Short mmCIF file of C-alpha atoms and ligand atoms in Angstrom, two decimals:
data_model
loop_
_atom_site.label_atom_id
_atom_site.label_comp_id
_atom_site.label_asym_id
_atom_site.label_seq_id
_atom_site.Cartn_x
_atom_site.Cartn_y
_atom_site.Cartn_z
CA UNK C 1 16.18 -4.86 -39.92
CA UNK C 2 13.23 -6.99 -41.00
CA UNK C 3 13.02 -10.22 -39.03
CA UNK C 4 13.38 -10.19 -35.26
CA UNK C 5 13.47 -13.34 -33.14
CA UNK C 6 12.84 -13.41 -29.41
CA UNK C 7 13.77 -16.19 -27.01
CA UNK C 8 13.54 -16.83 -23.28
CA UNK C 9 16.49 -18.65 -21.74
CA UNK C 10 17.84 -19.85 -18.39
CA UNK C 11 15.43 -20.00 -15.46
CA UNK C 12 11.87 -18.90 -16.19
CA UNK C 13 10.65 -15.73 -14.52
CA UNK C 14 7.18 -14.18 -14.19
CA UNK C 15 6.89 -11.33 -16.69
CA UNK C 16 8.73 -13.09 -19.52
CA UNK C 17 5.40 -13.49 -21.33
CA UNK C 18 4.63 -9.80 -21.00
CA UNK C 19 8.02 -9.10 -22.55
CA UNK C 20 7.52 -11.50 -25.46
CA UNK C 21 4.10 -9.95 -26.07
CA UNK C 22 5.59 -6.45 -26.16
CA UNK C 23 8.33 -7.52 -28.59
CA UNK C 24 5.83 -9.15 -30.93
CA UNK C 25 3.31 -6.31 -30.86
CA UNK C 26 5.97 -3.62 -31.26
CA UNK C 27 7.47 -5.47 -34.23
CA UNK C 28 4.09 -5.81 -35.88
CA UNK C 29 3.20 -2.16 -35.31
CA UNK C 30 6.47 -1.10 -36.98
CA UNK C 31 6.18 -3.39 -39.98
CA UNK C 32 8.75 -5.96 -38.81
CA UNK C 33 8.21 -9.72 -38.70
CA UNK C 34 8.56 -11.25 -35.22
CA UNK C 35 9.66 -14.83 -34.63
CA UNK C 36 9.73 -16.86 -31.43
CA UNK C 37 12.46 -19.39 -30.67
CA UNK C 38 11.02 -22.26 -28.66
CA UNK C 39 12.87 -23.58 -25.57
CA UNK C 40 15.77 -21.15 -25.68
CA UNK C 41 18.99 -22.05 -27.46
CA UNK C 42 18.03 -25.72 -27.62
CA UNK C 43 15.06 -24.86 -29.84
CA UNK C 44 17.30 -22.69 -31.97
CA UNK C 45 19.62 -25.66 -32.54
CA UNK C 46 16.63 -27.83 -33.46
CA UNK C 47 15.17 -25.23 -35.83
CA UNK C 48 12.08 -24.53 -33.77
CA UNK C 49 11.77 -20.89 -34.80
CA UNK C 50 8.22 -19.79 -35.57
CA UNK C 51 6.68 -16.65 -36.99
CA UNK C 52 4.47 -15.02 -34.35
CA UNK C 53 1.29 -13.01 -34.77
CA UNK C 54 -1.14 -11.17 -32.55
CA UNK C 55 -3.01 -14.39 -31.75
CA UNK C 56 0.13 -15.99 -30.32
CA UNK C 57 0.51 -13.34 -27.64
CA UNK C 58 -3.14 -12.82 -26.87
CA UNK C 59 -4.04 -13.31 -23.19
CA UNK C 60 -0.49 -13.99 -21.97
CA UNK C 61 0.47 -10.71 -20.23
CA UNK C 62 -0.86 -12.04 -16.91
CA UNK C 63 0.61 -15.54 -17.10
CA UNK C 64 3.72 -16.72 -15.26
CA UNK C 65 6.36 -18.94 -16.87
CA UNK C 66 7.08 -18.48 -20.55
CA UNK C 67 4.89 -19.57 -23.45
CA UNK C 68 8.01 -19.89 -25.61
CA UNK C 69 9.50 -22.35 -23.13
CA UNK C 70 13.04 -22.14 -21.83
CA UNK C 71 15.98 -24.49 -21.46
CA UNK C 72 19.57 -24.83 -20.42
CA UNK C 73 21.30 -26.13 -23.55
CA UNK C 74 24.61 -27.98 -23.18
CA UNK C 75 24.82 -28.30 -26.95
CA UNK C 76 24.83 -24.53 -27.42
CA UNK C 77 28.05 -24.38 -25.42
CA UNK C 78 29.77 -26.15 -28.33
CA UNK C 79 30.75 -24.54 -31.67
CA UNK C 80 29.04 -27.44 -33.49
CA UNK C 81 25.79 -26.83 -31.64
CA UNK C 82 25.89 -23.12 -32.41
CA UNK C 83 26.58 -23.86 -36.10
CA UNK C 84 23.30 -25.79 -36.26
CA UNK C 85 21.56 -22.80 -34.67
CA UNK C 86 23.15 -20.43 -37.18
CA UNK C 87 21.88 -22.50 -40.12
CA UNK C 88 18.31 -22.23 -38.79
CA UNK C 89 18.57 -18.50 -38.08
CA UNK C 90 19.82 -17.95 -41.65
CA UNK C 91 17.00 -20.10 -43.08
CA UNK C 92 14.52 -17.66 -41.57
CA UNK C 93 16.67 -14.63 -42.44
CA UNK C 94 16.71 -13.48 -38.80
CA UNK C 95 18.72 -10.26 -38.51
CA UNK C 96 17.94 -9.29 -34.92
CA UNK C 97 17.75 -11.40 -31.76
CA UNK C 98 16.26 -10.40 -28.40
CA UNK C 99 17.32 -12.59 -25.48
CA UNK C 100 15.30 -12.53 -22.26
CA UNK C 101 17.33 -14.30 -19.60
CA UNK C 102 20.29 -14.14 -17.25
CA UNK C 103 23.98 -13.44 -17.77
CA UNK C 104 24.63 -16.98 -19.07
CA UNK C 105 22.08 -16.42 -21.81
CA UNK C 106 23.66 -13.06 -22.63
CA UNK C 107 27.07 -14.72 -22.89
CA UNK C 108 25.68 -17.29 -25.32
CA UNK C 109 24.27 -14.49 -27.48
CA UNK C 110 27.54 -12.56 -27.62
CA UNK C 111 29.38 -15.68 -28.77
CA UNK C 112 26.71 -16.29 -31.41
CA UNK C 113 27.06 -12.69 -32.62
CA UNK C 114 30.81 -13.26 -33.11
CA UNK C 115 30.09 -16.27 -35.30
CA UNK C 116 27.40 -14.78 -37.56
CA UNK C 117 26.06 -11.43 -38.60
CA UNK C 118 23.19 -10.75 -36.22
CA UNK C 119 22.27 -7.86 -33.95
CA UNK C 120 21.57 -8.82 -30.34
CA UNK C 121 19.82 -7.09 -27.43
CA UNK C 122 19.65 -8.62 -23.93
CA UNK C 123 16.75 -8.13 -21.53
CA UNK C 124 17.40 -9.14 -17.90
CA UNK C 125 14.87 -11.79 -16.89
CA UNK C 126 15.55 -13.74 -13.71
CA UNK C 127 13.92 -13.85 -10.30
CA UNK C 128 17.30 -13.52 -8.55
CA UNK C 129 17.88 -9.84 -9.53
CA UNK C 130 21.59 -10.69 -9.80
CA UNK C 131 22.42 -8.93 -13.07
CA UNK C 132 24.63 -5.85 -13.02
CA UNK C 133 23.40 -2.68 -14.71
CA UNK C 134 19.75 -2.84 -13.78
CA UNK C 135 17.90 -2.00 -10.59
CA UNK C 136 15.36 -4.70 -11.36
CA UNK C 137 15.26 -7.84 -13.45
CA UNK C 138 11.97 -9.12 -14.84
CA UNK C 139 10.42 -11.54 -12.34
CA UNK C 140 12.19 -10.35 -9.21
CA UNK C 141 9.35 -8.21 -7.88
CA UNK C 142 6.84 -11.03 -8.31
CA UNK C 143 9.13 -13.59 -6.65
CA UNK C 144 9.79 -11.23 -3.75
CA UNK C 145 6.07 -10.74 -3.19
CA UNK C 146 5.48 -14.50 -3.38
CA UNK C 147 8.15 -15.04 -0.71
CA UNK C 148 6.73 -12.34 1.57
CA UNK C 149 3.25 -13.83 1.28
CA UNK C 150 4.61 -17.29 2.16
CA UNK C 151 6.61 -15.94 5.11
CA UNK C 152 3.49 -14.17 6.44
CA UNK C 153 1.65 -17.49 6.34
CA UNK C 154 4.44 -19.35 8.10
CA UNK C 155 4.48 -16.57 10.71
CA UNK C 156 0.86 -17.37 11.57
CA UNK C 157 1.66 -20.96 12.46
CA UNK C 158 5.03 -20.10 14.02
CA UNK C 159 3.31 -17.64 16.39
CA UNK C 160 0.55 -20.06 17.26
CA UNK C 161 3.09 -22.70 18.33
CA UNK C 162 5.94 -20.56 19.74
CA UNK C 163 8.31 -21.74 17.01
CA UNK C 164 11.58 -20.57 15.50
CA UNK C 165 11.44 -21.03 11.71
CA UNK C 166 14.33 -21.04 9.26
CA UNK C 167 12.91 -20.29 5.82
CA UNK C 168 15.04 -20.96 2.76
CA UNK C 169 14.52 -18.73 -0.26
CA UNK C 170 16.14 -18.60 -3.69
CA UNK C 171 19.43 -16.80 -4.24
CA UNK C 172 22.44 -18.95 -5.17
CA UNK C 173 24.89 -16.09 -5.42
CA UNK C 174 23.05 -13.07 -4.13
CA UNK C 175 20.81 -12.17 -1.23
CA UNK C 176 18.38 -9.81 -2.97
CA UNK C 177 15.28 -11.91 -2.33
CA UNK C 178 16.38 -12.90 1.20
CA UNK C 179 17.30 -9.43 2.46
CA UNK C 180 14.32 -7.64 0.98
CA UNK C 181 11.92 -10.38 2.08
CA UNK C 182 13.37 -10.10 5.59
CA UNK C 183 12.76 -6.34 5.61
CA UNK C 184 9.24 -6.71 4.22
CA UNK C 185 8.17 -9.52 6.55
CA UNK C 186 9.69 -8.20 9.77
CA UNK C 187 11.98 -11.23 10.06
CA UNK C 188 14.17 -11.68 13.13
CA UNK C 189 17.24 -12.49 11.06
CA UNK C 190 18.63 -13.00 7.58
CA UNK C 191 21.54 -15.03 6.23
CA UNK C 192 22.87 -14.04 2.81
CA UNK C 193 25.87 -15.03 0.68
CA UNK C 194 27.25 -11.47 0.98
CA UNK C 195 27.92 -11.91 4.72
CA UNK C 196 29.82 -14.70 6.48
CA UNK C 197 27.52 -16.65 8.78
CA UNK C 198 28.60 -16.77 12.42
CA UNK C 199 26.62 -19.53 14.19
CA UNK C 200 27.36 -18.50 17.83
CA UNK C 201 26.35 -14.92 16.99
CA UNK C 202 23.20 -16.16 15.25
CA UNK C 203 22.23 -18.21 18.32
CA UNK C 204 22.74 -15.16 20.55
CA UNK C 205 20.65 -12.98 18.22
CA UNK C 206 17.80 -15.47 17.96
CA UNK C 207 17.62 -15.81 21.76
CA UNK C 208 17.73 -12.05 22.20
CA UNK C 209 15.06 -11.46 19.56
CA UNK C 210 12.84 -14.26 20.79
CA UNK C 211 12.45 -12.75 24.26
CA UNK C 212 8.84 -11.71 24.77
CA UNK C 213 7.82 -12.93 21.33
CA UNK C 214 5.77 -15.89 20.22
CA UNK C 215 7.86 -16.65 17.13
CA UNK C 216 11.09 -15.97 15.24
CA UNK C 217 11.65 -16.08 11.50
CA UNK C 218 15.14 -16.36 10.05
CA UNK C 219 15.33 -16.01 6.26
CA UNK C 220 18.14 -18.05 4.69
CA UNK C 221 19.32 -17.50 1.10
CA UNK C 222 19.95 -20.89 -0.52
CA UNK C 223 23.53 -19.88 -1.36
CA UNK C 224 24.47 -18.84 2.17
CA UNK C 225 27.97 -19.99 3.17
CA UNK C 226 26.55 -21.62 6.32
CA UNK C 227 24.26 -23.88 4.27
CA UNK C 228 20.54 -24.01 3.58
CA UNK C 229 17.75 -23.64 6.14
CA UNK C 230 17.96 -27.27 7.31
CA UNK C 231 21.75 -27.17 7.77
CA UNK C 232 21.57 -23.89 9.67
CA UNK C 233 18.84 -25.27 11.93
CA UNK C 234 20.96 -28.36 12.68
CA UNK C 235 23.98 -26.18 13.50
CA UNK C 236 22.11 -24.03 16.02
CA UNK C 237 20.12 -26.90 17.56
CA UNK C 238 22.77 -27.99 20.13
CA UNK C 239 22.74 -24.45 21.58
CA UNK C 240 18.99 -23.95 21.61
CA UNK C 241 17.56 -26.36 24.15
CA UNK C 242 13.92 -25.69 24.86
CA UNK C 243 13.22 -23.95 21.52
CA UNK C 244 10.90 -25.54 18.96
CA UNK C 245 12.96 -25.27 15.76
CA UNK C 246 11.49 -25.83 12.29
CA UNK C 247 12.57 -25.21 8.74
CA UNK C 248 10.81 -24.67 5.44
CA UNK C 249 12.22 -24.56 1.90
CA UNK C 250 9.99 -22.43 -0.31
CA UNK C 251 11.48 -23.91 -3.51
CA UNK C 252 9.92 -23.58 -6.93
CA UNK C 253 6.75 -21.90 -5.75
CA UNK C 254 8.90 -18.75 -5.87
CA UNK C 255 9.25 -18.98 -9.66
CA UNK C 256 5.63 -19.29 -10.66
CA UNK C 257 2.48 -17.24 -10.47
CA UNK C 258 1.01 -14.25 -12.21
CA UNK C 259 3.51 -11.43 -12.63
CA UNK C 260 3.01 -8.35 -10.48
CA UNK C 261 1.93 -5.10 -12.13
CA UNK C 262 5.50 -3.86 -11.65
CA UNK C 263 6.97 -6.80 -13.57
CA UNK C 264 4.39 -6.57 -16.35
CA UNK C 265 5.13 -2.88 -16.88
CA UNK C 266 8.91 -3.34 -16.69
CA UNK C 267 8.79 -6.28 -19.11
CA UNK C 268 6.53 -4.44 -21.53
CA UNK C 269 8.74 -1.35 -21.56
CA UNK C 270 11.92 -3.39 -21.98
CA UNK C 271 10.42 -5.45 -24.82
CA UNK C 272 9.35 -2.33 -26.69
CA UNK C 273 12.72 -0.66 -26.16
CA UNK C 274 14.61 -3.72 -27.44
CA UNK C 275 12.79 -3.52 -30.78
CA UNK C 276 13.42 0.24 -30.99
CA UNK C 277 17.15 -0.27 -30.36
CA UNK C 278 17.38 -2.91 -33.10
CA UNK C 279 15.57 -0.59 -35.52
CA UNK C 280 18.13 2.12 -34.74
CA UNK C 281 20.89 -0.30 -35.78
CA UNK C 282 22.12 -0.93 -32.23
CA UNK C 283 23.59 -4.25 -31.14
CA UNK C 284 25.42 -5.90 -28.23
CA UNK C 285 23.40 -3.90 -25.71
CA UNK C 286 21.60 -4.87 -22.55
CA UNK C 287 18.58 -2.96 -21.29
CA UNK C 288 18.35 -2.05 -17.63
CA UNK C 289 16.30 0.08 -15.28
CA UNK C 290 17.64 2.99 -13.28
CA UNK C 291 14.93 4.23 -10.99
CA UNK C 292 11.93 4.64 -13.28
CA UNK C 293 14.09 5.20 -16.37
CA UNK C 294 15.16 2.55 -18.85
CA UNK C 295 18.81 2.62 -19.86
CA UNK C 296 21.08 0.58 -22.10
CA UNK C 297 24.70 -0.45 -21.70
CA UNK C 298 26.99 -2.91 -23.46
CA UNK C 299 25.91 -6.46 -22.86
CA UNK C 300 29.44 -7.26 -21.67
CA UNK C 301 28.90 -4.94 -18.69
CA UNK C 302 26.06 -7.18 -17.59
CA UNK C 303 28.10 -10.34 -18.14
CA UNK C 304 31.38 -9.24 -16.60
CA UNK C 305 30.07 -7.57 -13.46
CA UNK C 306 28.04 -8.87 -10.56
CA UNK C 307 25.06 -7.04 -9.20
CA UNK C 308 25.75 -5.61 -5.77
CA UNK C 309 23.25 -5.73 -2.98
CA UNK C 310 22.60 -2.50 -1.11
CA UNK C 311 24.16 -3.42 2.22
CA UNK C 312 22.72 -0.30 3.85
CA UNK C 313 19.52 -2.32 3.95
CA UNK C 314 21.33 -4.97 5.97
CA UNK C 315 22.51 -2.29 8.41
CA UNK C 316 18.94 -1.04 8.68
CA UNK C 317 17.66 -4.54 9.39
CA UNK C 318 20.29 -4.95 12.12
CA UNK C 319 19.26 -1.63 13.66
CA UNK C 320 15.66 -2.78 13.66
CA UNK C 321 16.70 -6.02 15.35
CA UNK C 322 18.78 -4.38 18.06
CA UNK C 323 16.85 -4.06 21.29
CA UNK C 324 17.66 -0.89 23.19
P1 ATP X 401 19.52 -17.81 -14.70
O1 ATP X 401 20.03 -16.56 -14.03
O2 ATP X 401 18.07 -17.96 -14.55
O3 ATP X 401 20.31 -19.04 -14.32
P2 ATP X 401 21.08 -17.71 -17.13
O4 ATP X 401 20.78 -17.11 -18.46
O5 ATP X 401 22.27 -17.15 -16.41
O6 ATP X 401 19.74 -17.60 -16.28
P3 ATP X 401 22.44 -20.19 -17.76
O7 ATP X 401 22.02 -21.60 -17.54
O8 ATP X 401 23.72 -19.72 -17.19
O9 ATP X 401 21.20 -19.30 -17.28
O10 ATP X 401 22.52 -19.94 -19.34
C1 ATP X 401 21.43 -20.28 -20.20
C2 ATP X 401 21.96 -20.91 -21.46
O11 ATP X 401 22.79 -19.97 -22.17
C3 ATP X 401 22.86 -22.12 -21.24
O12 ATP X 401 22.13 -23.30 -21.03
C4 ATP X 401 23.61 -22.16 -22.56
O13 ATP X 401 22.86 -22.77 -23.57
C5 ATP X 401 23.79 -20.67 -22.86
N1 ATP X 401 25.13 -20.25 -22.42
C6 ATP X 401 25.51 -19.92 -21.17
N2 ATP X 401 26.84 -19.66 -21.10
C7 ATP X 401 27.31 -19.84 -22.37
C8 ATP X 401 28.59 -19.75 -22.99
N3 ATP X 401 29.68 -19.42 -22.29
N4 ATP X 401 28.68 -20.03 -24.31
C9 ATP X 401 27.60 -20.37 -25.04
N5 ATP X 401 26.37 -20.48 -24.51
C10 ATP X 401 26.21 -20.22 -23.22
#
């Protein structure tokens, strides 16, 4: 193992830079040559693979986004596109590849590794936390804190005006951000893809919760079966005469910002471990966290399974919302 390339792929997530930095610095400290692939698999296809040095990762640990850039590449889905990528990887004699991204990015890497001789290690980087085999993905903790901060701010205005707010947060397939943000912000309700939304029940709960309060906050995961925050608000409106209903979609603000200390540390540890695994001759593995420990499992485990939300937290939230 001599030349290791790192790429960030799929949606950007705060902490990706800390991870890239750790990969580069660990490589350099162990006598390996690190390379960065710009803009994910698209940059690989276009031959944008650059040698990285200390100066390239200086002053990036605290920055959100990814200095390497990221992309969703349609061309990489084709064998022809991947062949172009393989030519460029061979030109630079890359023998190890570290992919920081979601399960789609991992899948792309496994297909690449079937078509050329290259060792691959996946690092889970996505704000959604929806990858199996890890307690936390890089970026999730930061995004969750961003959401909680935003909900706190909306609470201030909701309370001032006696409003019921539906706040839409990210989570196409999973309710990690929504449920945990609801617990952390003291929300009066949460709608997540893992539970079927029952509008009459929701109306009853909002009315019950709203008694004696100046505001209600309902967190809605964007992938909820009942629709987004606006759709949910429109569905309850006919049954909520006299209530001042509003909605807010937090959107891309959830992706950006400086990574939390938690994400920086997780990303740094995972980046260092990925290089160590490659040096030991390992391949087709994905790194994960289990409590405070880092673990590795086959990358296929991460691709073929979905992360499961701890529904005990939902039960707890419901207990907290039940008025005795
Ligand atoms: P996020 O969770 O943020 O969406 P992701 O890694 O799951 O991240 P995807 O858009 O699914 O994001 O995948 C990123 C890229 O990986 C795709 O644009 C594509 O280039 C590559 N990729 C995904 N699936 C495959 C596949 N089956 N074959 C080859 N390449 C793939």
